Amino acid sequence: MTNELPEGQVVCYDERKEKIRRYFHRSGITARYEYDFGDDWQHLITFEEELPRQGEGMYPRCIDGRR
């Protein structure tokens, strides 16, 4: 996803209204996610692969992570 913006500006979306499949539709896609309640936590998210569902539950799921 490319957005033509002046340098230093970013597009922000309302996570309550967006569907994650809109952005992560194939392996290798990355996105920066800023979680900010005054702490400015920034995460780099990479969609590595789609796995088959295993039972019920909430999807998508994070199956691994690191600091």
PDB file of N, CA and C in Angstrom, residues 23-54:
ATOM      1  N   TYR A  23      -5.134  -5.253   4.299  1.00  0.00           N
ATOM      2  CA  TYR A  23      -3.716  -4.919   4.219  1.00  0.00           C
ATOM      3  C   TYR A  23      -2.817  -6.147   4.122  1.00  0.00           C
ATOM      4  N   PHE A  24      -3.163  -7.202   4.844  1.00  0.00           N
ATOM      5  CA  PHE A  24      -2.336  -8.405   4.881  1.00  0.00           C
ATOM      6  C   PHE A  24      -2.990  -9.504   4.050  1.00  0.00           C
ATOM      7  N   HIS A  25      -2.907  -9.385   2.750  1.00  0.00           N
ATOM      8  CA  HIS A  25      -3.567 -10.336   1.858  1.00  0.00           C
ATOM      9  C   HIS A  25      -2.606 -11.328   1.218  1.00  0.00           C
ATOM     10  N   ARG A  26      -1.298 -11.190   1.484  1.00  0.00           N
ATOM     11  CA  ARG A  26      -0.302 -12.163   1.001  1.00  0.00           C
ATOM     12  C   ARG A  26       0.933 -12.098   1.895  1.00  0.00           C
ATOM     13  N   SER A  27       1.704 -13.165   1.868  1.00  0.00           N
ATOM     14  CA  SER A  27       2.915 -13.258   2.693  1.00  0.00           C
ATOM     15  C   SER A  27       3.917 -12.173   2.331  1.00  0.00           C
ATOM     16  N   GLY A  28       4.657 -11.714   3.332  1.00  0.00           N
ATOM     17  CA  GLY A  28       5.725 -10.749   3.118  1.00  0.00           C
ATOM     18  C   GLY A  28       5.341  -9.295   3.301  1.00  0.00           C
ATOM     19  N   ILE A  29       4.076  -9.009   3.469  1.00  0.00           N
ATOM     20  CA  ILE A  29       3.633  -7.623   3.654  1.00  0.00           C
ATOM     21  C   ILE A  29       3.961  -7.174   5.077  1.00  0.00           C
ATOM     22  N   THR A  30       4.486  -5.958   5.210  1.00  0.00           N
ATOM     23  CA  THR A  30       4.782  -5.402   6.528  1.00  0.00           C
ATOM     24  C   THR A  30       4.030  -4.090   6.717  1.00  0.00           C
ATOM     25  N   ALA A  31       3.794  -3.762   7.970  1.00  0.00           N
ATOM     26  CA  ALA A  31       3.131  -2.502   8.304  1.00  0.00           C
ATOM     27  C   ALA A  31       3.654  -2.022   9.647  1.00  0.00           C
ATOM     28  N   ARG A  32       3.661  -0.726   9.817  1.00  0.00           N
ATOM     29  CA  ARG A  32       4.025  -0.136  11.100  1.00  0.00           C
ATOM     30  C   ARG A  32       2.733   0.173  11.836  1.00  0.00           C
ATOM     31  N   TYR A  33       2.673  -0.202  13.092  1.00  0.00           N
ATOM     32  CA  TYR A  33       1.499   0.039  13.919  1.00  0.00           C
ATOM     33  C   TYR A  33       1.939   0.844  15.132  1.00  0.00           C
ATOM     34  N   GLU A  34       1.289   1.963  15.346  1.00  0.00           N
ATOM     35  CA  GLU A  34       1.608   2.790  16.511  1.00  0.00           C
ATOM     36  C   GLU A  34       0.489   2.669  17.526  1.00  0.00           C
ATOM     37  N   TYR A  35       0.838   2.193  18.691  1.00  0.00           N
ATOM     38  CA  TYR A  35      -0.087   2.045  19.809  1.00  0.00           C
ATOM     39  C   TYR A  35       0.283   3.132  20.797  1.00  0.00           C
ATOM     40  N   ASP A  36      -0.558   4.133  20.915  1.00  0.00           N
ATOM     41  CA  ASP A  36      -0.144   5.301  21.688  1.00  0.00           C
ATOM     42  C   ASP A  36      -1.225   5.765  22.642  1.00  0.00           C
ATOM     43  N   PHE A  37      -0.976   5.518  23.902  1.00  0.00           N
ATOM     44  CA  PHE A  37      -1.775   6.136  24.950  1.00  0.00           C
ATOM     45  C   PHE A  37      -0.829   6.985  25.785  1.00  0.00           C
ATOM     46  N   GLY A  38      -0.004   7.778  25.082  1.00  0.00           N
ATOM     47  CA  GLY A  38       0.979   8.614  25.731  1.00  0.00           C
ATOM     48  C   GLY A  38       2.361   7.993  25.780  1.00  0.00           C
ATOM     49  N   ASP A  39       2.483   6.715  25.360  1.00  0.00           N
ATOM     50  CA  ASP A  39       3.768   6.022  25.424  1.00  0.00           C
ATOM     51  C   ASP A  39       4.459   5.894  24.074  1.00  0.00           C
ATOM     52  N   ASP A  40       3.734   6.100  22.984  1.00  0.00           N
ATOM     53  CA  ASP A  40       4.296   6.044  21.630  1.00  0.00           C
ATOM     54  C   ASP A  40       4.976   4.706  21.334  1.00  0.00           C
ATOM     55  N   TRP A  41       4.281   3.592  21.599  1.00  0.00           N
ATOM     56  CA  TRP A  41       4.816   2.268  21.277  1.00  0.00           C
ATOM     57  C   TRP A  41       4.664   2.041  19.787  1.00  0.00           C
ATOM     58  N   GLN A  42       5.735   1.670  19.121  1.00  0.00           N
ATOM     59  CA  GLN A  42       5.692   1.419  17.684  1.00  0.00           C
ATOM     60  C   GLN A  42       6.075  -0.027  17.416  1.00  0.00           C
ATOM     61  N   HIS A  43       5.311  -0.670  16.537  1.00  0.00           N
ATOM     62  CA  HIS A  43       5.509  -2.082  16.219  1.00  0.00           C
ATOM     63  C   HIS A  43       5.634  -2.240  14.711  1.00  0.00           C
ATOM     64  N   LEU A  44       6.483  -3.151  14.291  1.00  0.00           N
ATOM     65  CA  LEU A  44       6.566  -3.534  12.892  1.00  0.00           C
ATOM     66  C   LEU A  44       5.924  -4.908  12.791  1.00  0.00           C
ATOM     67  N   ILE A  45       4.863  -5.016  11.993  1.00  0.00           N
ATOM     68  CA  ILE A  45       4.107  -6.255  11.859  1.00  0.00           C
ATOM     69  C   ILE A  45       4.374  -6.825  10.475  1.00  0.00           C
ATOM     70  N   THR A  46       4.726  -8.113  10.418  1.00  0.00           N
ATOM     71  CA  THR A  46       4.977  -8.794   9.149  1.00  0.00           C
ATOM     72  C   THR A  46       4.047  -9.986   9.029  1.00  0.00           C
ATOM     73  N   PHE A  47       3.341 -10.066   7.901  1.00  0.00           N
ATOM     74  CA  PHE A  47       2.485 -11.218   7.624  1.00  0.00           C
ATOM     75  C   PHE A  47       3.354 -12.283   6.984  1.00  0.00           C
ATOM     76  N   GLU A  48       3.675 -13.340   7.744  1.00  0.00           N
ATOM     77  CA  GLU A  48       4.584 -14.366   7.259  1.00  0.00           C
ATOM     78  C   GLU A  48       3.878 -15.454   6.473  1.00  0.00           C
ATOM     79  N   GLU A  49       2.778 -15.978   7.005  1.00  0.00           N
ATOM     80  CA  GLU A  49       2.040 -17.010   6.284  1.00  0.00           C
ATOM     81  C   GLU A  49       0.654 -17.183   6.888  1.00  0.00           C
ATOM     82  N   GLU A  50      -0.233 -17.754   6.097  1.00  0.00           N
ATOM     83  CA  GLU A  50      -1.584 -18.051   6.562  1.00  0.00           C
ATOM     84  C   GLU A  50      -1.644 -19.519   6.943  1.00  0.00           C
ATOM     85  N   LEU A  51      -2.058 -19.790   8.160  1.00  0.00           N
ATOM     86  CA  LEU A  51      -2.168 -21.155   8.654  1.00  0.00           C
ATOM     87  C   LEU A  51      -3.631 -21.561   8.709  1.00  0.00           C
ATOM     88  N   PRO A  52      -3.921 -22.859   8.587  1.00  0.00           N
ATOM     89  CA  PRO A  52      -5.317 -23.297   8.687  1.00  0.00           C
ATOM     90  C   PRO A  52      -5.857 -23.068  10.098  1.00  0.00           C
ATOM     91  N   ARG A  53      -7.147 -22.778  10.176  1.00  0.00           N
ATOM     92  CA  ARG A  53      -7.784 -22.593  11.484  1.00  0.00           C
ATOM     93  C   ARG A  53      -7.716 -23.888  12.277  1.00  0.00           C
ATOM     94  N   GLN A  54      -7.561 -23.738  13.574  1.00  0.00           N
ATOM     95  CA  GLN A  54      -7.570 -24.888  14.471  1.00  0.00           C
ATOM     96  C   GLN A  54      -8.598 -24.626  15.548  1.00  0.00           C
TER      97      GLN A  54
END
